[in-house]
Short mmCIF file of N, CA, C and O in Angstrom, two decimals:
data_model
loop_
_atom_site.label_atom_id
_atom_site.label_comp_id
_atom_site.label_asym_id
_atom_site.label_seq_id
_atom_site.Cartn_x
_atom_site.Cartn_y
_atom_site.Cartn_z
N MET C 1020 57.74 -31.76 -34.82
CA MET C 1020 58.76 -30.92 -35.15
C MET C 1020 58.44 -31.02 -34.07
O MET C 1020 57.83 -31.11 -32.64
N LYS C 1021 59.72 -30.69 -32.89
CA LYS C 1021 60.53 -30.54 -31.02
C LYS C 1021 60.40 -30.10 -31.01
O LYS C 1021 60.76 -28.72 -31.66
N TRP C 1022 59.48 -29.49 -29.70
CA TRP C 1022 59.68 -27.77 -29.03
C TRP C 1022 61.18 -28.34 -27.87
O TRP C 1022 60.57 -29.18 -27.41
N SER C 1023 62.06 -27.45 -28.62
CA SER C 1023 63.38 -27.12 -27.16
C SER C 1023 62.57 -26.51 -26.16
O SER C 1023 63.50 -26.19 -24.46
N THR C 1024 61.98 -25.17 -26.30
CA THR C 1024 61.80 -24.89 -24.66
C THR C 1024 60.22 -23.75 -25.29
O THR C 1024 59.55 -23.79 -26.51
N LYS C 1025 59.66 -23.86 -23.95
CA LYS C 1025 58.46 -22.95 -23.78
C LYS C 1025 57.98 -21.63 -25.00
O LYS C 1025 57.61 -21.68 -25.57
N THR C 1026 59.20 -20.92 -24.92
CA THR C 1026 59.82 -19.06 -24.87
C THR C 1026 59.12 -19.72 -26.67
O THR C 1026 58.62 -19.85 -27.82
N GLU C 1027 60.09 -20.80 -27.24
CA GLU C 1027 60.33 -21.46 -28.71
C GLU C 1027 58.34 -21.65 -29.23
O GLU C 1027 57.66 -21.62 -29.65
N LEU C 1028 58.26 -22.50 -28.44
CA LEU C 1028 56.48 -23.10 -28.18
C LEU C 1028 55.84 -22.36 -28.78
O LEU C 1028 54.77 -22.19 -29.77
N SER C 1029 56.26 -21.02 -27.62
CA SER C 1029 54.47 -19.70 -27.80
C SER C 1029 54.57 -18.98 -28.48
O SER C 1029 54.58 -18.08 -30.04
N MET C 1030 56.65 -18.46 -29.24
CA MET C 1030 56.48 -17.93 -29.89
C MET C 1030 56.07 -18.40 -31.63
O MET C 1030 55.02 -18.10 -32.56
N ASN C 1031 56.04 -20.02 -32.18
CA ASN C 1031 55.34 -20.27 -33.40
C ASN C 1031 54.46 -20.43 -33.41
O ASN C 1031 53.44 -20.60 -33.75
N LEU C 1032 53.71 -20.77 -32.35
CA LEU C 1032 52.13 -21.02 -32.04
C LEU C 1032 51.57 -19.45 -32.33
O LEU C 1032 50.57 -19.17 -33.14
N TYR C 1033 51.96 -18.13 -31.17
CA TYR C 1033 51.74 -17.03 -32.27
C TYR C 1033 51.77 -16.82 -33.83
O TYR C 1033 50.89 -15.80 -34.26
N GLU C 1034 52.55 -17.68 -34.24
CA GLU C 1034 53.25 -17.24 -35.76
C GLU C 1034 52.29 -18.30 -36.58
O GLU C 1034 52.13 -17.64 -37.66
N LEU C 1035 51.85 -19.14 -36.04
CA LEU C 1035 51.19 -20.28 -36.72
C LEU C 1035 49.16 -19.40 -36.44
O LEU C 1035 48.83 -19.89 -37.18
N LYS C 1036 48.87 -19.05 -35.34
CA LYS C 1036 48.19 -18.12 -35.32
C LYS C 1036 47.76 -17.14 -36.39
O LYS C 1036 46.78 -17.04 -36.39
N ILE C 1037 48.46 -16.70 -37.02
CA ILE C 1037 48.85 -15.46 -37.42
C ILE C 1037 48.16 -15.69 -38.66
O ILE C 1037 47.27 -15.37 -39.57
N LEU C 1038 48.40 -17.15 -39.39
CA LEU C 1038 48.79 -17.60 -40.47
C LEU C 1038 47.53 -18.38 -40.60
O LEU C 1038 46.78 -18.37 -41.05
N ALA C 1039 46.65 -18.70 -39.32
CA ALA C 1039 45.81 -19.63 -39.57
C ALA C 1039 44.76 -18.17 -39.50
O ALA C 1039 43.53 -17.95 -40.68
N GLU C 1040 44.33 -16.94 -39.07
CA GLU C 1040 43.77 -15.83 -38.66
C GLU C 1040 43.89 -15.08 -40.44
O GLU C 1040 42.60 -14.92 -41.25
N ASP C 1041 44.68 -15.53 -40.92
CA ASP C 1041 44.83 -14.87 -41.74
C ASP C 1041 44.29 -15.39 -43.86
O ASP C 1041 43.69 -15.26 -43.95
N LYS C 1042 44.31 -16.58 -43.44
CA LYS C 1042 43.98 -17.03 -43.86
C LYS C 1042 42.00 -17.99 -44.30
O LYS C 1042 41.81 -17.05 -45.07
N VAL C 1043 42.01 -17.40 -42.81
CA VAL C 1043 40.24 -17.33 -42.66
C VAL C 1043 40.18 -15.98 -43.75
O VAL C 1043 39.18 -16.14 -43.85
N LEU C 1044 40.45 -15.24 -42.80
CA LEU C 1044 39.86 -14.01 -43.45
C LEU C 1044 40.22 -14.38 -45.06
O LEU C 1044 38.96 -13.24 -45.60
N GLU C 1045 41.25 -14.89 -45.66
CA GLU C 1045 41.09 -15.08 -47.28
C GLU C 1045 40.21 -15.45 -47.53
O GLU C 1045 39.59 -15.00 -48.25
N THR C 1046 39.57 -16.56 -46.88
CA THR C 1046 38.50 -17.47 -47.44
C THR C 1046 37.09 -17.20 -47.09
O THR C 1046 36.49 -17.02 -48.24
N TYR C 1047 37.07 -16.13 -45.82
CA TYR C 1047 35.95 -14.92 -46.37
C TYR C 1047 36.44 -14.12 -47.22
O TYR C 1047 35.07 -13.83 -47.63
N ILE C 1048 36.92 -13.19 -47.33
CA ILE C 1048 36.88 -12.20 -48.34
C ILE C 1048 36.33 -13.15 -50.08
O ILE C 1048 35.60 -12.83 -50.64
N GLN C 1049 36.57 -14.00 -50.00
CA GLN C 1049 36.21 -14.56 -51.41
C GLN C 1049 35.41 -15.44 -51.38
O GLN C 1049 34.25 -15.00 -52.32
N ALA C 1050 33.97 -15.78 -50.05
CA ALA C 1050 33.15 -16.17 -50.34
C ALA C 1050 32.05 -14.75 -49.73
O ALA C 1050 30.66 -15.28 -50.46
N ASN C 1051 33.09 -13.89 -49.94
CA ASN C 1051 31.51 -13.03 -49.48
C ASN C 1051 31.60 -12.71 -51.11
O ASN C 1051 30.88 -11.83 -51.17
N GLU C 1052 32.19 -12.51 -51.92
CA GLU C 1052 32.34 -12.69 -53.02
C GLU C 1052 31.63 -13.24 -54.33
O GLU C 1052 30.42 -12.67 -54.60
N ILE C 1053 31.88 -14.68 -53.79
CA ILE C 1053 31.46 -15.20 -54.32
C ILE C 1053 29.93 -15.32 -54.15
O ILE C 1053 28.45 -15.07 -54.69
N PHE C 1054 29.40 -15.30 -52.45
CA PHE C 1054 27.76 -15.54 -52.73
C PHE C 1054 27.18 -14.03 -52.06
O PHE C 1054 25.89 -14.40 -52.08
N GLY C 1055 27.97 -12.51 -52.18
CA GLY C 1055 27.23 -11.07 -52.74
C GLY C 1055 27.00 -11.68 -51.42
O GLY C 1055 25.83 -10.75 -50.76
N LYS C 1056 27.86 -11.94 -49.71
CA LYS C 1056 26.64 -11.62 -48.26
C LYS C 1056 28.03 -11.39 -47.45
O LYS C 1056 29.51 -11.78 -47.84
N ASP C 1057 27.16 -11.09 -46.58
CA ASP C 1057 29.15 -10.37 -45.46
C ASP C 1057 29.21 -11.43 -44.32
O ASP C 1057 28.04 -11.17 -43.65
N PHE C 1058 29.46 -12.39 -44.90
CA PHE C 1058 29.44 -13.45 -43.60
C PHE C 1058 30.01 -13.08 -42.38
O PHE C 1058 31.36 -12.59 -42.31
N ASP C 1059 29.92 -13.39 -41.49
CA ASP C 1059 30.44 -13.37 -39.96
C ASP C 1059 31.91 -14.20 -39.79
O ASP C 1059 31.58 -14.81 -39.36
N LEU C 1060 33.08 -13.26 -39.58
CA LEU C 1060 34.18 -13.48 -39.43
C LEU C 1060 34.37 -14.30 -38.10
O LEU C 1060 34.16 -14.34 -37.15
N PRO C 1061 34.68 -16.13 -37.83
CA PRO C 1061 34.63 -16.30 -36.95
C PRO C 1061 36.70 -16.69 -35.80
O PRO C 1061 37.26 -15.46 -36.62
N SER C 1062 36.48 -15.98 -34.51
CA SER C 1062 37.24 -15.95 -34.73
C SER C 1062 38.37 -17.38 -34.02
O SER C 1062 37.57 -18.69 -34.86
N VAL C 1063 39.49 -17.44 -34.17
CA VAL C 1063 40.34 -18.51 -34.46
C VAL C 1063 41.45 -19.29 -33.09
O VAL C 1063 42.04 -18.27 -32.56
N VAL C 1064 40.79 -20.18 -32.81
CA VAL C 1064 41.86 -20.85 -31.19
C VAL C 1064 42.23 -21.95 -31.38
O VAL C 1064 42.31 -22.76 -32.02
N PHE C 1065 43.73 -22.28 -30.72
CA PHE C 1065 44.20 -23.28 -30.98
C PHE C 1065 43.45 -24.67 -29.96
O PHE C 1065 43.31 -23.88 -28.65
N ASP C 1066 43.39 -25.85 -29.70
CA ASP C 1066 42.80 -26.67 -28.70
C ASP C 1066 44.20 -27.49 -28.66
O ASP C 1066 43.77 -28.73 -29.69
N GLU C 1067 44.84 -27.65 -27.72
CA GLU C 1067 45.72 -29.40 -27.52
C GLU C 1067 44.72 -30.88 -27.17
O GLU C 1067 45.37 -31.50 -27.94
N HIS C 1068 43.58 -30.33 -26.93
CA HIS C 1068 43.17 -31.44 -26.58
C HIS C 1068 41.78 -32.09 -27.90
O HIS C 1068 41.25 -32.78 -27.61
N LEU C 1069 42.94 -31.26 -28.82
CA LEU C 1069 41.20 -32.25 -30.11
C LEU C 1069 42.04 -33.65 -30.91
O LEU C 1069 41.39 -33.86 -31.44
N GLY C 1070 42.32 -33.93 -29.64
CA GLY C 1070 43.80 -35.79 -30.46
C GLY C 1070 43.62 -34.77 -32.07
O GLY C 1070 45.07 -34.30 -32.63
N ARG C 1071 43.72 -36.36 -32.39
CA ARG C 1071 43.65 -36.42 -33.71
C ARG C 1071 42.11 -35.63 -34.85
O ARG C 1071 42.53 -35.66 -36.19
N VAL C 1072 41.53 -34.70 -34.03
CA VAL C 1072 41.52 -34.57 -34.90
C VAL C 1072 41.64 -32.81 -36.00
O VAL C 1072 42.63 -32.10 -34.53
N ALA C 1073 41.91 -32.86 -36.52
CA ALA C 1073 42.53 -31.47 -37.29
C ALA C 1073 42.54 -30.25 -36.58
O ALA C 1073 42.81 -29.57 -36.72
N GLY C 1074 40.33 -29.72 -37.00
CA GLY C 1074 39.94 -28.41 -36.97
C GLY C 1074 38.53 -28.67 -36.06
O GLY C 1074 37.58 -29.67 -36.18
N GLN C 1075 37.84 -28.09 -35.77
CA GLN C 1075 36.51 -28.17 -35.59
C GLN C 1075 35.69 -26.44 -35.42
O GLN C 1075 36.67 -25.90 -35.33
N ALA C 1076 34.76 -26.90 -36.33
CA ALA C 1076 33.81 -25.21 -36.27
C ALA C 1076 32.33 -25.50 -35.07
O ALA C 1076 32.15 -26.29 -35.04
N CYS C 1077 33.32 -24.25 -34.43
CA CYS C 1077 32.36 -24.35 -33.14
C CYS C 1077 31.05 -22.62 -33.54
O CYS C 1077 31.18 -22.03 -33.37
N PHE C 1078 29.62 -23.53 -33.79
CA PHE C 1078 28.93 -22.43 -34.25
C PHE C 1078 28.22 -22.11 -32.55
O PHE C 1078 28.71 -20.06 -33.03
N SER C 1079 28.11 -21.95 -31.60
CA SER C 1079 27.38 -21.39 -30.93
C SER C 1079 28.13 -20.64 -30.88
O SER C 1079 28.02 -19.75 -29.74
N ILE C 1080 30.03 -20.41 -30.21
CA ILE C 1080 30.92 -19.32 -29.82
C ILE C 1080 31.70 -18.93 -31.03
O ILE C 1080 32.85 -18.27 -30.70
N LYS C 1081 31.02 -19.55 -32.22
CA LYS C 1081 31.41 -18.52 -33.69
C LYS C 1081 33.03 -18.76 -33.84
O LYS C 1081 33.92 -17.78 -34.03
N THR C 1082 33.35 -20.09 -33.34
CA THR C 1082 34.91 -20.51 -33.17
C THR C 1082 34.98 -21.19 -33.70
O THR C 1082 35.41 -22.01 -34.52
N ILE C 1083 36.35 -21.63 -34.55
CA ILE C 1083 37.30 -22.63 -35.41
C ILE C 1083 38.46 -22.46 -34.34
O ILE C 1083 39.20 -21.91 -33.91
N LYS C 1084 38.07 -24.28 -33.87
CA LYS C 1084 39.63 -24.27 -33.27
C LYS C 1084 40.53 -25.89 -33.80
O LYS C 1084 39.92 -26.29 -35.07
N LEU C 1085 41.81 -25.57 -33.64
CA LEU C 1085 42.36 -25.97 -34.46
C LEU C 1085 43.71 -26.98 -33.56
O LEU C 1085 43.91 -25.79 -32.94
N ASN C 1086 43.79 -27.70 -33.78
CA ASN C 1086 45.14 -28.86 -33.63
C ASN C 1086 46.76 -27.74 -33.03
O ASN C 1086 46.97 -28.30 -34.86
N PRO C 1087 47.01 -27.96 -32.69
CA PRO C 1087 48.36 -26.66 -33.12
C PRO C 1087 49.81 -27.91 -33.43
O PRO C 1087 50.51 -27.45 -34.38
N VAL C 1088 49.32 -28.89 -32.39
CA VAL C 1088 50.58 -30.01 -33.44
C VAL C 1088 50.05 -30.27 -34.71
O VAL C 1088 51.35 -29.92 -35.59
N LEU C 1089 48.93 -30.77 -35.05
CA LEU C 1089 48.92 -30.88 -36.02
C LEU C 1089 49.70 -30.11 -37.54
O LEU C 1089 49.51 -30.59 -38.09
N MET C 1090 48.93 -28.60 -37.09
CA MET C 1090 49.19 -27.59 -37.75
C MET C 1090 50.59 -27.53 -38.42
O MET C 1090 51.21 -27.77 -39.04
N SER C 1091 51.94 -27.66 -36.58
CA SER C 1091 52.31 -27.20 -37.07
C SER C 1091 53.18 -28.54 -37.61
O SER C 1091 54.33 -28.00 -38.34
N GLN C 1092 52.97 -29.76 -38.08
CA GLN C 1092 53.10 -30.80 -38.48
C GLN C 1092 52.76 -30.61 -39.97
O GLN C 1092 53.69 -31.59 -41.01
N ASN C 1093 51.89 -30.36 -40.40
CA ASN C 1093 51.29 -29.70 -41.19
C ASN C 1093 51.10 -29.03 -41.85
O ASN C 1093 49.73 -28.35 -42.15
N LEU C 1094 51.75 -27.90 -42.27
CA LEU C 1094 51.55 -26.65 -42.75
C LEU C 1094 50.77 -26.41 -44.09
O LEU C 1094 49.72 -25.69 -43.39
N SER C 1095 51.31 -26.44 -44.58
CA SER C 1095 50.63 -26.58 -45.72
C SER C 1095 49.06 -27.15 -45.89
O SER C 1095 48.31 -26.28 -46.93
N THR C 1096 48.68 -28.85 -45.62
CA THR C 1096 47.96 -28.79 -45.41
C THR C 1096 46.58 -28.19 -44.92
O THR C 1096 45.33 -27.56 -45.34
N PHE C 1097 46.71 -27.37 -43.71
CA PHE C 1097 46.04 -27.06 -42.95
C PHE C 1097 45.95 -25.06 -43.60
O PHE C 1097 44.76 -24.82 -42.98
N LEU C 1098 46.94 -24.80 -44.43
CA LEU C 1098 46.76 -23.59 -45.54
C LEU C 1098 45.95 -23.57 -45.93
O LEU C 1098 44.45 -22.90 -46.26
N ASN C 1099 46.40 -24.83 -46.75
CA ASN C 1099 45.07 -25.15 -47.98
C ASN C 1099 43.63 -26.10 -48.07
O ASN C 1099 42.97 -25.22 -49.41
N ARG C 1100 43.45 -26.71 -46.87
CA ARG C 1100 42.83 -27.98 -46.82
C ARG C 1100 41.72 -27.36 -45.53
O ARG C 1100 40.82 -27.48 -45.78
N THR C 1101 42.54 -28.21 -43.96
CA THR C 1101 41.13 -27.90 -43.41
C THR C 1101 40.55 -26.61 -42.84
O THR C 1101 40.05 -26.34 -41.86
N ILE C 1102 42.22 -25.34 -42.31
CA ILE C 1102 41.18 -24.27 -42.11
C ILE C 1102 39.57 -23.47 -43.26
O ILE C 1102 38.81 -23.20 -42.94
N PRO C 1103 40.22 -23.87 -45.02
CA PRO C 1103 39.15 -23.33 -45.94
C PRO C 1103 37.89 -24.42 -45.40
O PRO C 1103 36.85 -23.81 -45.56
N HIS C 1104 37.98 -25.48 -45.06
CA HIS C 1104 36.74 -26.56 -45.14
C HIS C 1104 36.30 -26.06 -43.50
O HIS C 1104 35.32 -26.68 -43.36
N GLU C 1105 37.25 -26.18 -42.63
CA GLU C 1105 36.30 -25.10 -41.65
C GLU C 1105 35.37 -23.77 -41.73
O GLU C 1105 34.53 -23.71 -41.22
N CYS C 1106 36.01 -22.73 -42.10
CA CYS C 1106 35.07 -21.65 -43.07
C CYS C 1106 34.11 -22.70 -43.39
O CYS C 1106 32.52 -22.16 -43.52
N ALA C 1107 34.07 -23.37 -44.27
CA ALA C 1107 32.91 -23.98 -45.12
C ALA C 1107 31.81 -24.47 -44.66
O ALA C 1107 30.78 -24.11 -44.90
N HIS C 1108 32.54 -24.99 -43.25
CA HIS C 1108 31.31 -25.36 -42.53
C HIS C 1108 30.48 -23.55 -41.47
O HIS C 1108 29.33 -24.04 -41.77
N PHE C 1109 30.86 -23.33 -41.70
CA PHE C 1109 29.86 -21.74 -40.82
C PHE C 1109 29.26 -20.82 -42.03
O PHE C 1109 28.26 -20.17 -42.04
N PHE C 1110 29.44 -20.85 -43.80
CA PHE C 1110 29.78 -20.87 -44.94
C PHE C 1110 28.25 -21.17 -45.20
O PHE C 1110 26.49 -20.44 -44.82
N THR C 1111 28.19 -23.12 -44.82
CA THR C 1111 27.19 -23.27 -44.90
C THR C 1111 25.77 -23.06 -43.67
O THR C 1111 24.38 -22.60 -44.09
N ASP C 1112 26.21 -23.61 -42.09
CA ASP C 1112 25.51 -22.82 -41.75
C ASP C 1112 24.32 -20.88 -41.83
O ASP C 1112 23.31 -21.20 -41.71
N SER C 1113 24.82 -20.39 -42.13
CA SER C 1113 24.95 -19.58 -42.44
C SER C 1113 24.01 -19.27 -43.77
O SER C 1113 22.52 -18.50 -43.45
N LEU C 1114 23.72 -20.01 -44.41
CA LEU C 1114 23.09 -20.20 -46.24
C LEU C 1114 22.02 -20.61 -45.92
O LEU C 1114 20.94 -20.61 -46.05
N PHE C 1115 22.22 -22.38 -45.34
CA PHE C 1115 21.42 -22.66 -45.10
C PHE C 1115 20.29 -23.43 -43.59
O PHE C 1115 19.69 -24.90 -43.47
N ARG C 1116 20.99 -23.06 -42.06
CA ARG C 1116 20.81 -23.54 -41.50
C ARG C 1116 20.67 -24.88 -40.71
O ARG C 1116 22.00 -25.19 -39.91
N LEU C 1117 20.19 -25.08 -41.24
CA LEU C 1117 20.33 -26.82 -40.41
C LEU C 1117 20.49 -28.38 -41.24
O LEU C 1117 20.00 -29.61 -41.54
N ALA C 1118 21.53 -27.47 -42.53
CA ALA C 1118 22.32 -28.62 -43.18
C ALA C 1118 22.99 -29.54 -42.90
O ALA C 1118 23.44 -29.38 -41.14
N ARG C 1119 23.71 -30.79 -42.44
CA ARG C 1119 24.29 -31.89 -42.09
C ARG C 1119 25.73 -31.28 -42.64
O ARG C 1119 26.13 -30.72 -43.45
N PRO C 1120 25.87 -31.27 -41.89
CA PRO C 1120 27.73 -31.13 -41.82
C PRO C 1120 28.91 -31.51 -43.28
O PRO C 1120 29.56 -30.52 -43.10
N HIS C 1121 28.34 -32.52 -43.42
CA HIS C 1121 28.79 -32.46 -44.73
C HIS C 1121 27.94 -32.82 -46.07
O HIS C 1121 28.33 -33.84 -46.69
N GLY C 1122 26.96 -32.79 -45.67
CA GLY C 1122 25.61 -33.12 -46.50
C GLY C 1122 25.80 -32.62 -48.09
O GLY C 1122 27.05 -31.87 -47.88
N PRO C 1123 25.59 -32.08 -49.15
CA PRO C 1123 25.18 -32.26 -50.39
C PRO C 1123 25.59 -29.82 -50.28
O PRO C 1123 25.73 -29.68 -51.26
N GLU C 1124 24.78 -29.45 -49.50
CA GLU C 1124 24.65 -27.79 -49.45
C GLU C 1124 26.17 -27.82 -48.38
O GLU C 1124 26.66 -26.65 -49.13
N TRP C 1125 27.19 -28.33 -47.85
CA TRP C 1125 28.30 -28.24 -47.48
C TRP C 1125 28.72 -28.72 -49.11
O TRP C 1125 29.93 -27.56 -49.46
N ARG C 1126 29.06 -29.14 -49.72
CA ARG C 1126 30.34 -29.59 -50.76
C ARG C 1126 29.47 -28.87 -51.75
O ARG C 1126 30.75 -28.20 -52.62
#
């Protein structure tokens, strides 16, 4: 997707962020019901410096960083896989603390 103006990019980033935040909230509601626990909701930020990385869970600042370029190019994958994947890192950390990032507890 090519951006024609900075205003168009900003508008689309705003819409993408709303979609991302809604998906995080939906995922957290499901996890709260499944685990019977009230997980702390992380913030969502876009970081265009992630390069080829789609997303990153940052525990120290309770934030999910997302690559806005990749998200705009792969919206369905981000909403159905990337965002739940990053949320799962927070759930695992909350439940198991010292678990490996993609270890058995995370799966």
